[in-house]
Amino acid sequence: MSAPGDFKIPERGPGFWQPKILGMVCNWCSYAGADLAGGGRIQYPPDVRIIRVMCTGRFDSLFVLKAFADGADGVLVSGCHFGDCHYLEGNYKGAKRMFMVKRLMKSIGLDDRRFRMTFVSASEGAKWASVITDVVKTINELGPSPLAKNNE
Amino acid sequence: MMVEKKKATTKKTETKKQETKKVAPVKQEAKKQQAAPAPAAEKAVAAPGATTKQDARIGVFICHCGTNIAGSMDIQAVQDYAKTIPNVAYVDNYKYMCSMPGQTVISKAVHENKLTGVVVAACTPRLHEPTFRNATKDAGLNPFRFEMANIRDQNSWVHMHDREGSTEKAKDAIRIAVAKAALLQDLYPKSVPVEKTAMVVGAGIGGMQAALDLAGAGIKTYLIESAPSIGGRMSQLDKTFPTLDCSQCILTPKMVDVGRSANIELMTYCEVDNVEGYIGNFEVTIRKKARGVMTPNEAEAKGISGGGCNGCGDCDAVCPVIKPNVFEVGMKPRKAIYINHPQVVPLIYTIDFTTCVKCGLCVTACGPEKRAIDLESKDELIKVKVGTAILATGYDIFPIEKKEEWGYKRYENVITSLEFERLICASGPTGGHLIRPSDGETPKRVAFVLCAGSRDNTGIGKPYCSRFCCMYSLKHAHQITEKIPGCIPYIFYMDIRSFGKAYEEFYYRIQDEGAKFIRGRVANILEDPKTKNLHVYADDTLLDRPVDMEVDIVVLAAAIQPAADTERTRRLFGVSCTGDGWLQEAHPKLNPCGTTTAGVFLAGVCQGPKDIPDTVASAEGAASAASIPIHMGQVELEPYFASCIEEKCAGCGMCVNLCPYSALSLVEKDGRTVMQVTEAKCKGCGTCGGFCPGGAIWMNHFATPQIVAQIDAFLLGGEQ
């Protein structure tokens, strides 16, 4: 796991590649954790775009696949820690689906490191920053998604 | 549900022309399907391809938040870009969008541009979604036609030095928000009645105060306490700082008030076993632990007239089992049938069944009239309905023996401040005479080690300040100079935090009384094996020299941590916690007593270290907050319910088992099986909607087409 602040603001000159990373987070834990990172002014790379829902249980595995089909280079799903779900067990059910997605990605030849499920609580602002830094680093190492090339 | 949705459509057609236009193509489709217009209209929107073909007119309002946002991104560039996003009919920016003039900008633009939805790009919806929903409502739109783009907490604040990166991120965030706003529907919150009772978990000073306030406001309150009697930590204290009030003198009258209040149902030796329901309608199962002793009321109910425990203590006298008294921190013996101290409320004995040998001597001693003791009593489960609940679960002392360098539990004369509190207390094991545990002598030199386990980043102790140790150690210093002439207190401190009203003055007073202050953290403590005296080693950071001080007793001002049962209780109530285990308030400044679970509030130390004045203040705050929904009589629930798109539902029933709230069921309708949602039970998590293989579940405000539109807007741009 990267430490918060362990990144450099890139030179966005010619040849610069901006990865497209989708973050899907739950309202109660990870979105709140991301807000807390903001309150603490913990800096992290700006590459992830966030969609908020009430619970990670809301995420259909098709949302992740849709994002990859649309050309996403990476997808992050983040929710509450197990046992801490605002809706008792939505995150277990969401996570189960997400692990299935990972298996599916492997079987279709898409690097499953492009997809990550993490657990960040409302009090873990610094962890959120680490997670984002780490995800961005991973996606930059992997480069553009093969599906993104097909779209062009 | 149907009625509400019909109402929604009527309102749409009546009030807004552009809305009618929007609904129009959808209606034709609905006619084709020959279904009821309202739900069908929503489902038609859900159909693929229909997402961008509507005449939504969205207004985008970009907030500078002073320089919080404007300082880190190019607002003009964001605004210019926003104008090019499909469906955007109006774009504006303002210094503080949440202010009165800012909200007026929204209202004016909605009217002048016939907007159908509002996007505010500003802080976080967790802070200002309610504000802007109200503004949207004031502008004549349904409040749920509002969507927020977070460009501050998750953008300008975390990309402060990356102007280009944050500007691009803001553009995307707005595009994503507009895509959703274009598909938002009118929604109407559901009002539910509120049960006119409340519950307080924990009967320390905080819980007692909260219960008294609620009871005083005319609300029936269940006060649940896991110990056999109420009073909590405060009942173990001798004096309180800085006024030196005797703790018992100010606490016991309150305990009596609690016991006497007609509106408080005191449930001691009880634990919360299960919680179901939601604000206004919590159904709480309470485990009444087997006490083995009946109260006069319970005896009466069993037909033993004039029976039950009257606290005479005859049983205590004959009980052969001797165990350490937990209330006296193990410094005094206790029988298997016991009360903590003579002033307990309620004055009822309790049998500790883990140690009781069931010899029956107590039953004989109690006699045939009272017949208070039942050695075969079992745990009972009691169900109560409450509208709101307050958690006041308090704290425990950090097990300071983990900091091995100070030798607690290894050296007899190293004690914790709670043990000191009992030793100096007139009702304590020594009758208020401070003695050395090793030989019973009166100490002449006492060292106080502050921040014992607090402000400790070694990973063994706690990183936070426990907040009241400085002040009670000053009080302890005063007590020994007062009680033992010639005894010198040596206070080893890092900083003296005397932050409260009249606290700093108290600090000066203790300095004048002759206490010695040494600024430095104690490195280690060694015992002289012959005298059992202790050598305290520290570095005096003001004089810059090492200290080796020989003392008779060392008192460790141990850190505090959440009470052992806090974790279990908070999970039952769905309250989150910080990394240290303290319960998480909804907002540290704007809502310090609330939690993210509507209807559950926090009082006292369970939220974070507090001294007694702060605990009582927070308890009164929590009581006030908890009484509001009860006095209003009803609350509005966010209308994020699931509903079934019956045409698509195959009746497989997978969703029924997924729902954690048993809100879904299968019903027969028009000759086939479909799912049905009980809205009162649905909390809107969407776990069913995320799974349904047929896409037959519609989640209000987080519908599949809305989320897919957001994904598409980010990855494909807005033009597809």
PDB file of N, CA and C in Angstrom, chain A residues 15-63:
ATOM      1  N   GLY A  15       2.140  13.349 -25.095  1.00  0.00           N
ATOM      2  CA  GLY A  15       2.481  11.979 -24.717  1.00  0.00           C
ATOM      3  C   GLY A  15       2.007  11.610 -23.326  1.00  0.00           C
ATOM      4  N   PHE A  16       1.467  12.566 -22.609  1.00  0.00           N
ATOM      5  CA  PHE A  16       0.954  12.269 -21.268  1.00  0.00           C
ATOM      6  C   PHE A  16      -0.323  11.453 -21.400  1.00  0.00           C
ATOM      7  N   TRP A  17      -0.400  10.427 -20.593  1.00  0.00           N
ATOM      8  CA  TRP A  17      -1.598   9.583 -20.631  1.00  0.00           C
ATOM      9  C   TRP A  17      -2.377   9.721 -19.331  1.00  0.00           C
ATOM     10  N   GLN A  18      -3.641  10.101 -19.482  1.00  0.00           N
ATOM     11  CA  GLN A  18      -4.502  10.254 -18.300  1.00  0.00           C
ATOM     12  C   GLN A  18      -5.376   9.017 -18.187  1.00  0.00           C
ATOM     13  N   PRO A  19      -5.144   8.161 -17.177  1.00  0.00           N
ATOM     14  CA  PRO A  19      -5.991   6.972 -17.064  1.00  0.00           C
ATOM     15  C   PRO A  19      -7.415   7.348 -16.675  1.00  0.00           C
ATOM     16  N   LYS A  20      -8.339   6.521 -17.132  1.00  0.00           N
ATOM     17  CA  LYS A  20      -9.735   6.736 -16.747  1.00  0.00           C
ATOM     18  C   LYS A  20     -10.082   5.702 -15.683  1.00  0.00           C
ATOM     19  N   ILE A  21     -10.251   6.181 -14.465  1.00  0.00           N
ATOM     20  CA  ILE A  21     -10.526   5.260 -13.365  1.00  0.00           C
ATOM     21  C   ILE A  21     -11.844   5.645 -12.713  1.00  0.00           C
ATOM     22  N   LEU A  22     -12.713   4.660 -12.594  1.00  0.00           N
ATOM     23  CA  LEU A  22     -14.016   4.896 -11.984  1.00  0.00           C
ATOM     24  C   LEU A  22     -13.995   4.397 -10.547  1.00  0.00           C
ATOM     25  N   GLY A  23     -14.439   5.233  -9.634  1.00  0.00           N
ATOM     26  CA  GLY A  23     -14.554   4.814  -8.240  1.00  0.00           C
ATOM     27  C   GLY A  23     -16.020   4.753  -7.862  1.00  0.00           C
ATOM     28  N   MET A  24     -16.457   3.620  -7.374  1.00  0.00           N
ATOM     29  CA  MET A  24     -17.858   3.498  -6.950  1.00  0.00           C
ATOM     30  C   MET A  24     -17.848   3.227  -5.445  1.00  0.00           C
ATOM     31  N   VAL A  25     -18.435   4.126  -4.684  1.00  0.00           N
ATOM     32  CA  VAL A  25     -18.288   4.033  -3.228  1.00  0.00           C
ATOM     33  C   VAL A  25     -19.636   4.141  -2.519  1.00  0.00           C
ATOM     34  N   CYS A  26     -19.659   3.653  -1.294  1.00  0.00           N
ATOM     35  CA  CYS A  26     -20.878   3.741  -0.503  1.00  0.00           C
ATOM     36  C   CYS A  26     -20.906   5.056   0.251  1.00  0.00           C
ATOM     37  N   ASN A  27     -22.091   5.507   0.561  1.00  0.00           N
ATOM     38  CA  ASN A  27     -22.291   6.812   1.179  1.00  0.00           C
ATOM     39  C   ASN A  27     -21.730   6.883   2.588  1.00  0.00           C
ATOM     40  N   TRP A  28     -21.837   5.778   3.337  1.00  0.00           N
ATOM     41  CA  TRP A  28     -21.644   5.858   4.783  1.00  0.00           C
ATOM     42  C   TRP A  28     -20.198   5.718   5.214  1.00  0.00           C
ATOM     43  N   CYS A  29     -19.434   4.902   4.499  1.00  0.00           N
ATOM     44  CA  CYS A  29     -18.049   4.678   4.921  1.00  0.00           C
ATOM     45  C   CYS A  29     -17.060   5.332   3.969  1.00  0.00           C
ATOM     46  N   SER A  30     -16.929   4.791   2.767  1.00  0.00           N
ATOM     47  CA  SER A  30     -15.838   5.245   1.907  1.00  0.00           C
ATOM     48  C   SER A  30     -16.029   6.681   1.423  1.00  0.00           C
ATOM     49  N   TYR A  31     -17.280   7.056   1.090  1.00  0.00           N
ATOM     50  CA  TYR A  31     -17.488   8.437   0.648  1.00  0.00           C
ATOM     51  C   TYR A  31     -17.167   9.385   1.805  1.00  0.00           C
ATOM     52  N   ALA A  32     -17.587   8.990   3.007  1.00  0.00           N
ATOM     53  CA  ALA A  32     -17.292   9.802   4.190  1.00  0.00           C
ATOM     54  C   ALA A  32     -15.793   9.832   4.470  1.00  0.00           C
ATOM     55  N   GLY A  33     -15.131   8.694   4.260  1.00  0.00           N
ATOM     56  CA  GLY A  33     -13.676   8.631   4.433  1.00  0.00           C
ATOM     57  C   GLY A  33     -12.979   9.549   3.441  1.00  0.00           C
ATOM     58  N   ALA A  34     -13.497   9.583   2.204  1.00  0.00           N
ATOM     59  CA  ALA A  34     -12.926  10.461   1.181  1.00  0.00           C
ATOM     60  C   ALA A  34     -13.131  11.928   1.570  1.00  0.00           C
ATOM     61  N   ASP A  35     -14.297  12.222   2.127  1.00  0.00           N
ATOM     62  CA  ASP A  35     -14.534  13.591   2.610  1.00  0.00           C
ATOM     63  C   ASP A  35     -13.567  13.949   3.737  1.00  0.00           C
ATOM     64  N   LEU A  36     -13.296  12.950   4.579  1.00  0.00           N
ATOM     65  CA  LEU A  36     -12.402  13.194   5.711  1.00  0.00           C
ATOM     66  C   LEU A  36     -10.978  13.488   5.215  1.00  0.00           C
ATOM     67  N   ALA A  37     -10.562  12.772   4.171  1.00  0.00           N
ATOM     68  CA  ALA A  37      -9.256  13.054   3.576  1.00  0.00           C
ATOM     69  C   ALA A  37      -9.228  14.507   3.108  1.00  0.00           C
ATOM     70  N   GLY A  38     -10.374  14.966   2.580  1.00  0.00           N
ATOM     71  CA  GLY A  38     -10.472  16.362   2.141  1.00  0.00           C
ATOM     72  C   GLY A  38     -10.335  17.314   3.301  1.00  0.00           C
ATOM     73  N   GLY A  39     -11.094  17.037   4.366  1.00  0.00           N
ATOM     74  CA  GLY A  39     -11.023  17.888   5.557  1.00  0.00           C
ATOM     75  C   GLY A  39      -9.603  17.969   6.094  1.00  0.00           C
ATOM     76  N   GLY A  40      -8.880  16.842   6.005  1.00  0.00           N
ATOM     77  CA  GLY A  40      -7.497  16.799   6.489  1.00  0.00           C
ATOM     78  C   GLY A  40      -6.496  17.271   5.453  1.00  0.00           C
ATOM     79  N   ARG A  41      -6.978  17.654   4.258  1.00  0.00           N
ATOM     80  CA  ARG A  41      -6.124  18.133   3.149  1.00  0.00           C
ATOM     81  C   ARG A  41      -5.020  17.127   2.829  1.00  0.00           C
ATOM     82  N   ILE A  42      -5.389  15.840   2.865  1.00  0.00           N
ATOM     83  CA  ILE A  42      -4.407  14.806   2.521  1.00  0.00           C
ATOM     84  C   ILE A  42      -4.399  14.689   0.996  1.00  0.00           C
ATOM     85  N   GLN A  43      -3.263  14.979   0.382  1.00  0.00           N
ATOM     86  CA  GLN A  43      -3.202  15.068  -1.073  1.00  0.00           C
ATOM     87  C   GLN A  43      -3.058  13.688  -1.717  1.00  0.00           C
ATOM     88  N   TYR A  44      -3.770  13.484  -2.824  1.00  0.00           N
ATOM     89  CA  TYR A  44      -3.619  12.250  -3.603  1.00  0.00           C
ATOM     90  C   TYR A  44      -3.864  12.567  -5.075  1.00  0.00           C
ATOM     91  N   PRO A  45      -3.531  11.664  -5.988  1.00  0.00           N
ATOM     92  CA  PRO A  45      -3.664  11.977  -7.413  1.00  0.00           C
ATOM     93  C   PRO A  45      -5.131  12.156  -7.827  1.00  0.00           C
ATOM     94  N   PRO A  46      -5.385  13.021  -8.815  1.00  0.00           N
ATOM     95  CA  PRO A  46      -6.766  13.383  -9.147  1.00  0.00           C
ATOM     96  C   PRO A  46      -7.398  12.501 -10.216  1.00  0.00           C
ATOM     97  N   ASP A  47      -6.941  11.281 -10.407  1.00  0.00           N
ATOM     98  CA  ASP A  47      -7.372  10.509 -11.572  1.00  0.00           C
ATOM     99  C   ASP A  47      -8.679   9.742 -11.404  1.00  0.00           C
ATOM    100  N   VAL A  48      -9.151   9.572 -10.173  1.00  0.00           N
ATOM    101  CA  VAL A  48     -10.332   8.724  -9.965  1.00  0.00           C
ATOM    102  C   VAL A  48     -11.597   9.583  -9.916  1.00  0.00           C
ATOM    103  N   ARG A  49     -12.624   9.172 -10.656  1.00  0.00           N
ATOM    104  CA  ARG A  49     -13.926   9.854 -10.644  1.00  0.00           C
ATOM    105  C   ARG A  49     -14.910   9.027  -9.833  1.00  0.00           C
ATOM    106  N   ILE A  50     -15.649   9.705  -8.970  1.00  0.00           N
ATOM    107  CA  ILE A  50     -16.444   8.986  -7.967  1.00  0.00           C
ATOM    108  C   ILE A  50     -17.937   8.989  -8.294  1.00  0.00           C
ATOM    109  N   ILE A  51     -18.547   7.821  -8.155  1.00  0.00           N
ATOM    110  CA  ILE A  51     -20.008   7.717  -8.174  1.00  0.00           C
ATOM    111  C   ILE A  51     -20.436   7.194  -6.806  1.00  0.00           C
ATOM    112  N   ARG A  52     -21.401   7.884  -6.213  1.00  0.00           N
ATOM    113  CA  ARG A  52     -21.817   7.543  -4.847  1.00  0.00           C
ATOM    114  C   ARG A  52     -23.152   6.818  -4.877  1.00  0.00           C
ATOM    115  N   VAL A  53     -23.254   5.729  -4.153  1.00  0.00           N
ATOM    116  CA  VAL A  53     -24.556   5.108  -3.890  1.00  0.00           C
ATOM    117  C   VAL A  53     -24.662   4.888  -2.387  1.00  0.00           C
ATOM    118  N   MET A  54     -25.796   4.388  -1.935  1.00  0.00           N
ATOM    119  CA  MET A  54     -25.992   4.240  -0.499  1.00  0.00           C
ATOM    120  C   MET A  54     -25.139   3.105   0.069  1.00  0.00           C
ATOM    121  N   CYS A  55     -24.979   2.031  -0.692  1.00  0.00           N
ATOM    122  CA  CYS A  55     -24.301   0.843  -0.153  1.00  0.00           C
ATOM    123  C   CYS A  55     -23.618   0.108  -1.294  1.00  0.00           C
ATOM    124  N   THR A  56     -22.478  -0.519  -1.017  1.00  0.00           N
ATOM    125  CA  THR A  56     -21.805  -1.279  -2.071  1.00  0.00           C
ATOM    126  C   THR A  56     -22.673  -2.447  -2.538  1.00  0.00           C
ATOM    127  N   GLY A  57     -23.641  -2.839  -1.708  1.00  0.00           N
ATOM    128  CA  GLY A  57     -24.580  -3.874  -2.127  1.00  0.00           C
ATOM    129  C   GLY A  57     -25.368  -3.462  -3.364  1.00  0.00           C
ATOM    130  N   ARG A  58     -25.455  -2.138  -3.600  1.00  0.00           N
ATOM    131  CA  ARG A  58     -26.196  -1.628  -4.752  1.00  0.00           C
ATOM    132  C   ARG A  58     -25.488  -1.933  -6.066  1.00  0.00           C
ATOM    133  N   PHE A  59     -24.183  -2.177  -6.016  1.00  0.00           N
ATOM    134  CA  PHE A  59     -23.441  -2.306  -7.266  1.00  0.00           C
ATOM    135  C   PHE A  59     -23.688  -3.651  -7.930  1.00  0.00           C
ATOM    136  N   ASP A  60     -24.201  -3.567  -9.107  1.00  0.00           N
ATOM    137  CA  ASP A  60     -24.402  -4.710  -9.971  1.00  0.00           C
ATOM    138  C   ASP A  60     -23.051  -5.034 -10.580  1.00  0.00           C
ATOM    139  N   SER A  61     -22.741  -6.311 -10.715  1.00  0.00           N
ATOM    140  CA  SER A  61     -21.466  -6.644 -11.358  1.00  0.00           C
ATOM    141  C   SER A  61     -21.421  -6.078 -12.777  1.00  0.00           C
ATOM    142  N   LEU A  62     -22.619  -5.896 -13.364  1.00  0.00           N
ATOM    143  CA  LEU A  62     -22.672  -5.354 -14.722  1.00  0.00           C
ATOM    144  C   LEU A  62     -22.175  -3.908 -14.779  1.00  0.00           C
ATOM    145  N   PHE A  63     -22.294  -3.176 -13.658  1.00  0.00           N
ATOM    146  CA  PHE A  63     -21.791  -1.794 -13.653  1.00  0.00           C
ATOM    147  C   PHE A  63     -20.278  -1.804 -13.908  1.00  0.00           C
TER     148      PHE A  63
END
